[in-house]
Amino acid sequence: MSLRSDKHTESIWALNALTVMLYDENVNPIGLSPELLCLVVEHFQASLSLVFPKLFALSEVKDSEEFSP
């Protein structure tokens, strides 16, 4: 998925695509995909850790802490 890419432009494209999907009534609700929601939150946390490194320290996620539906 583009959000997991190391390339900045692919991440921007993925966020733009999610924004369009959010307002499209013909697309399934994003809430039906908990893995996608978890990935967006991880991306947001990583972005916050870059902007505010003292407040939002980026830590490694252990296997037991990963989302399981």
N, C-alpha and C. Protein backbone atom coordinates (compact mmCIF):
# COMPACT_ATOMS: atom_id res chain seq x y z
N MET A 1 0.83 -1.17 0.00
CA MET A 1 0.00 0.00 0.00
C MET A 1 0.88 1.24 0.00
N SER A 2 0.40 2.27 -0.58
CA SER A 2 1.19 3.49 -0.75
C SER A 2 1.52 4.18 0.56
N LEU A 3 0.70 4.01 1.59
CA LEU A 3 1.01 4.64 2.87
C LEU A 3 2.23 4.02 3.54
N ARG A 4 2.53 2.78 3.22
CA ARG A 4 3.69 2.11 3.79
C ARG A 4 4.96 2.37 2.99
N SER A 5 4.86 3.08 1.92
CA SER A 5 6.01 3.36 1.07
C SER A 5 6.94 4.37 1.73
N ASP A 6 8.21 4.26 1.40
CA ASP A 6 9.20 5.22 1.90
C ASP A 6 9.22 6.49 1.06
N LYS A 7 8.54 6.47 -0.06
CA LYS A 7 8.54 7.64 -0.95
C LYS A 7 7.48 8.64 -0.51
N HIS A 8 7.91 9.88 -0.38
CA HIS A 8 7.02 10.94 0.10
C HIS A 8 5.84 11.16 -0.85
N THR A 9 6.09 11.12 -2.15
CA THR A 9 5.01 11.39 -3.12
C THR A 9 3.94 10.30 -3.08
N GLU A 10 4.34 9.05 -2.84
CA GLU A 10 3.34 7.98 -2.75
C GLU A 10 2.48 8.13 -1.51
N SER A 11 3.08 8.57 -0.41
CA SER A 11 2.29 8.80 0.81
C SER A 11 1.29 9.93 0.61
N ILE A 12 1.72 10.99 -0.06
CA ILE A 12 0.81 12.10 -0.35
C ILE A 12 -0.32 11.63 -1.26
N TRP A 13 0.01 10.84 -2.28
CA TRP A 13 -1.01 10.32 -3.18
C TRP A 13 -2.03 9.48 -2.41
N ALA A 14 -1.55 8.63 -1.50
CA ALA A 14 -2.45 7.77 -0.73
C ALA A 14 -3.37 8.59 0.16
N LEU A 15 -2.84 9.61 0.81
CA LEU A 15 -3.68 10.46 1.66
C LEU A 15 -4.70 11.23 0.83
N ASN A 16 -4.31 11.69 -0.35
CA ASN A 16 -5.26 12.38 -1.23
C ASN A 16 -6.35 11.42 -1.70
N ALA A 17 -5.98 10.19 -2.03
CA ALA A 17 -6.97 9.20 -2.46
C ALA A 17 -7.94 8.88 -1.32
N LEU A 18 -7.43 8.77 -0.09
CA LEU A 18 -8.32 8.53 1.05
C LEU A 18 -9.26 9.69 1.29
N THR A 19 -8.79 10.91 1.07
CA THR A 19 -9.65 12.08 1.22
C THR A 19 -10.78 12.05 0.21
N VAL A 20 -10.48 11.69 -1.02
CA VAL A 20 -11.52 11.59 -2.05
C VAL A 20 -12.50 10.49 -1.69
N MET A 21 -11.99 9.34 -1.23
CA MET A 21 -12.86 8.23 -0.85
C MET A 21 -13.78 8.59 0.31
N LEU A 22 -13.30 9.44 1.19
CA LEU A 22 -14.08 9.84 2.36
C LEU A 22 -15.36 10.54 1.96
N TYR A 23 -15.32 11.32 0.89
CA TYR A 23 -16.48 12.09 0.46
C TYR A 23 -17.28 11.42 -0.66
N ASP A 24 -16.85 10.24 -1.11
CA ASP A 24 -17.56 9.53 -2.17
C ASP A 24 -18.58 8.59 -1.55
N GLU A 25 -19.84 8.76 -1.90
CA GLU A 25 -20.90 7.94 -1.32
C GLU A 25 -20.94 6.52 -1.88
N ASN A 26 -20.30 6.28 -3.02
CA ASN A 26 -20.33 4.97 -3.65
C ASN A 26 -19.25 4.03 -3.14
N VAL A 27 -18.35 4.51 -2.32
CA VAL A 27 -17.25 3.70 -1.79
C VAL A 27 -17.64 3.20 -0.41
N ASN A 28 -17.22 1.97 -0.09
CA ASN A 28 -17.49 1.42 1.24
C ASN A 28 -16.89 2.32 2.31
N PRO A 29 -17.54 2.43 3.45
CA PRO A 29 -17.00 3.27 4.52
C PRO A 29 -15.62 2.79 4.96
N ILE A 30 -14.76 3.74 5.28
CA ILE A 30 -13.41 3.39 5.71
C ILE A 30 -13.46 2.64 7.03
N GLY A 31 -14.48 2.85 7.82
CA GLY A 31 -14.62 2.15 9.09
C GLY A 31 -14.75 0.65 8.95
N LEU A 32 -15.10 0.17 7.76
CA LEU A 32 -15.20 -1.27 7.54
C LEU A 32 -13.83 -1.92 7.39
N SER A 33 -12.81 -1.11 7.28
CA SER A 33 -11.45 -1.63 7.14
C SER A 33 -10.61 -1.17 8.33
N PRO A 34 -10.63 -1.90 9.44
CA PRO A 34 -9.88 -1.47 10.62
C PRO A 34 -8.37 -1.44 10.39
N GLU A 35 -7.86 -2.29 9.49
CA GLU A 35 -6.43 -2.28 9.21
C GLU A 35 -6.03 -0.96 8.57
N LEU A 36 -6.88 -0.42 7.71
CA LEU A 36 -6.59 0.85 7.06
C LEU A 36 -6.60 1.98 8.08
N LEU A 37 -7.56 1.96 8.98
CA LEU A 37 -7.62 2.98 10.01
C LEU A 37 -6.37 2.93 10.90
N CYS A 38 -5.94 1.74 11.25
CA CYS A 38 -4.74 1.57 12.06
C CYS A 38 -3.51 2.10 11.32
N LEU A 39 -3.44 1.85 10.03
CA LEU A 39 -2.32 2.33 9.23
C LEU A 39 -2.30 3.85 9.14
N VAL A 40 -3.46 4.46 9.01
CA VAL A 40 -3.54 5.93 8.95
C VAL A 40 -3.10 6.53 10.29
N VAL A 41 -3.50 5.90 11.39
CA VAL A 41 -3.08 6.39 12.71
C VAL A 41 -1.57 6.25 12.88
N GLU A 42 -1.00 5.14 12.42
CA GLU A 42 0.46 4.97 12.49
C GLU A 42 1.17 6.04 11.67
N HIS A 43 0.64 6.34 10.50
CA HIS A 43 1.23 7.37 9.64
C HIS A 43 1.15 8.73 10.32
N PHE A 44 0.03 9.02 10.96
CA PHE A 44 -0.14 10.28 11.67
C PHE A 44 0.84 10.38 12.85
N GLN A 45 1.01 9.28 13.59
CA GLN A 45 1.96 9.27 14.70
C GLN A 45 3.39 9.51 14.21
N ALA A 46 3.75 8.90 13.09
CA ALA A 46 5.09 9.09 12.54
C ALA A 46 5.29 10.54 12.11
N SER A 47 4.26 11.14 11.54
CA SER A 47 4.36 12.55 11.13
C SER A 47 4.51 13.46 12.35
N LEU A 48 3.75 13.18 13.39
CA LEU A 48 3.86 13.98 14.62
C LEU A 48 5.24 13.84 15.25
N SER A 49 5.82 12.65 15.18
CA SER A 49 7.14 12.45 15.77
C SER A 49 8.22 13.20 15.00
N LEU A 50 7.99 13.45 13.71
CA LEU A 50 8.95 14.24 12.94
C LEU A 50 8.84 15.72 13.27
N VAL A 51 7.62 16.19 13.48
CA VAL A 51 7.40 17.61 13.74
C VAL A 51 7.68 17.95 15.20
N PHE A 52 7.25 17.09 16.12
CA PHE A 52 7.42 17.31 17.55
C PHE A 52 8.13 16.11 18.18
N PRO A 53 9.43 15.96 17.97
CA PRO A 53 10.12 14.75 18.44
C PRO A 53 10.15 14.60 19.96
N LYS A 54 10.12 15.70 20.70
CA LYS A 54 10.16 15.59 22.17
C LYS A 54 8.81 15.16 22.74
N LEU A 55 7.74 15.57 22.11
CA LEU A 55 6.40 15.25 22.61
C LEU A 55 5.90 13.89 22.14
N PHE A 56 6.24 13.52 20.90
CA PHE A 56 5.74 12.28 20.31
C PHE A 56 6.93 11.43 19.87
N ALA A 57 7.49 10.68 20.80
CA ALA A 57 8.62 9.82 20.47
C ALA A 57 8.14 8.63 19.66
N LEU A 58 8.83 8.36 18.57
CA LEU A 58 8.47 7.23 17.71
C LEU A 58 9.09 5.98 18.29
N SER A 59 8.28 4.99 18.59
CA SER A 59 8.78 3.75 19.17
C SER A 59 8.41 2.59 18.26
N GLU A 60 9.16 1.52 18.39
CA GLU A 60 8.90 0.32 17.61
C GLU A 60 7.64 -0.36 18.14
N VAL A 61 6.80 -0.84 17.24
CA VAL A 61 5.59 -1.57 17.64
C VAL A 61 5.95 -3.04 17.75
N LYS A 62 5.65 -3.62 18.90
CA LYS A 62 5.91 -5.03 19.10
C LYS A 62 4.81 -5.84 18.43
N ASP A 63 5.12 -7.10 18.13
CA ASP A 63 4.14 -7.96 17.46
C ASP A 63 2.86 -8.10 18.29
N SER A 64 2.98 -8.11 19.60
CA SER A 64 1.80 -8.28 20.44
C SER A 64 0.93 -7.03 20.48
N GLU A 65 1.50 -5.86 20.10
CA GLU A 65 0.75 -4.62 20.14
C GLU A 65 0.04 -4.32 18.83
N GLU A 66 0.30 -5.11 17.79
CA GLU A 66 -0.33 -4.85 16.50
C GLU A 66 -1.82 -5.08 16.60
N PHE A 67 -2.54 -4.42 15.71
CA PHE A 67 -3.99 -4.52 15.70
C PHE A 67 -4.42 -5.90 15.26
N SER A 68 -5.35 -6.48 15.99
CA SER A 68 -5.93 -7.75 15.58
C SER A 68 -7.44 -7.64 15.70
N PRO A 69 -8.15 -7.76 14.58
CA PRO A 69 -9.61 -7.59 14.60
C PRO A 69 -10.32 -8.68 15.35
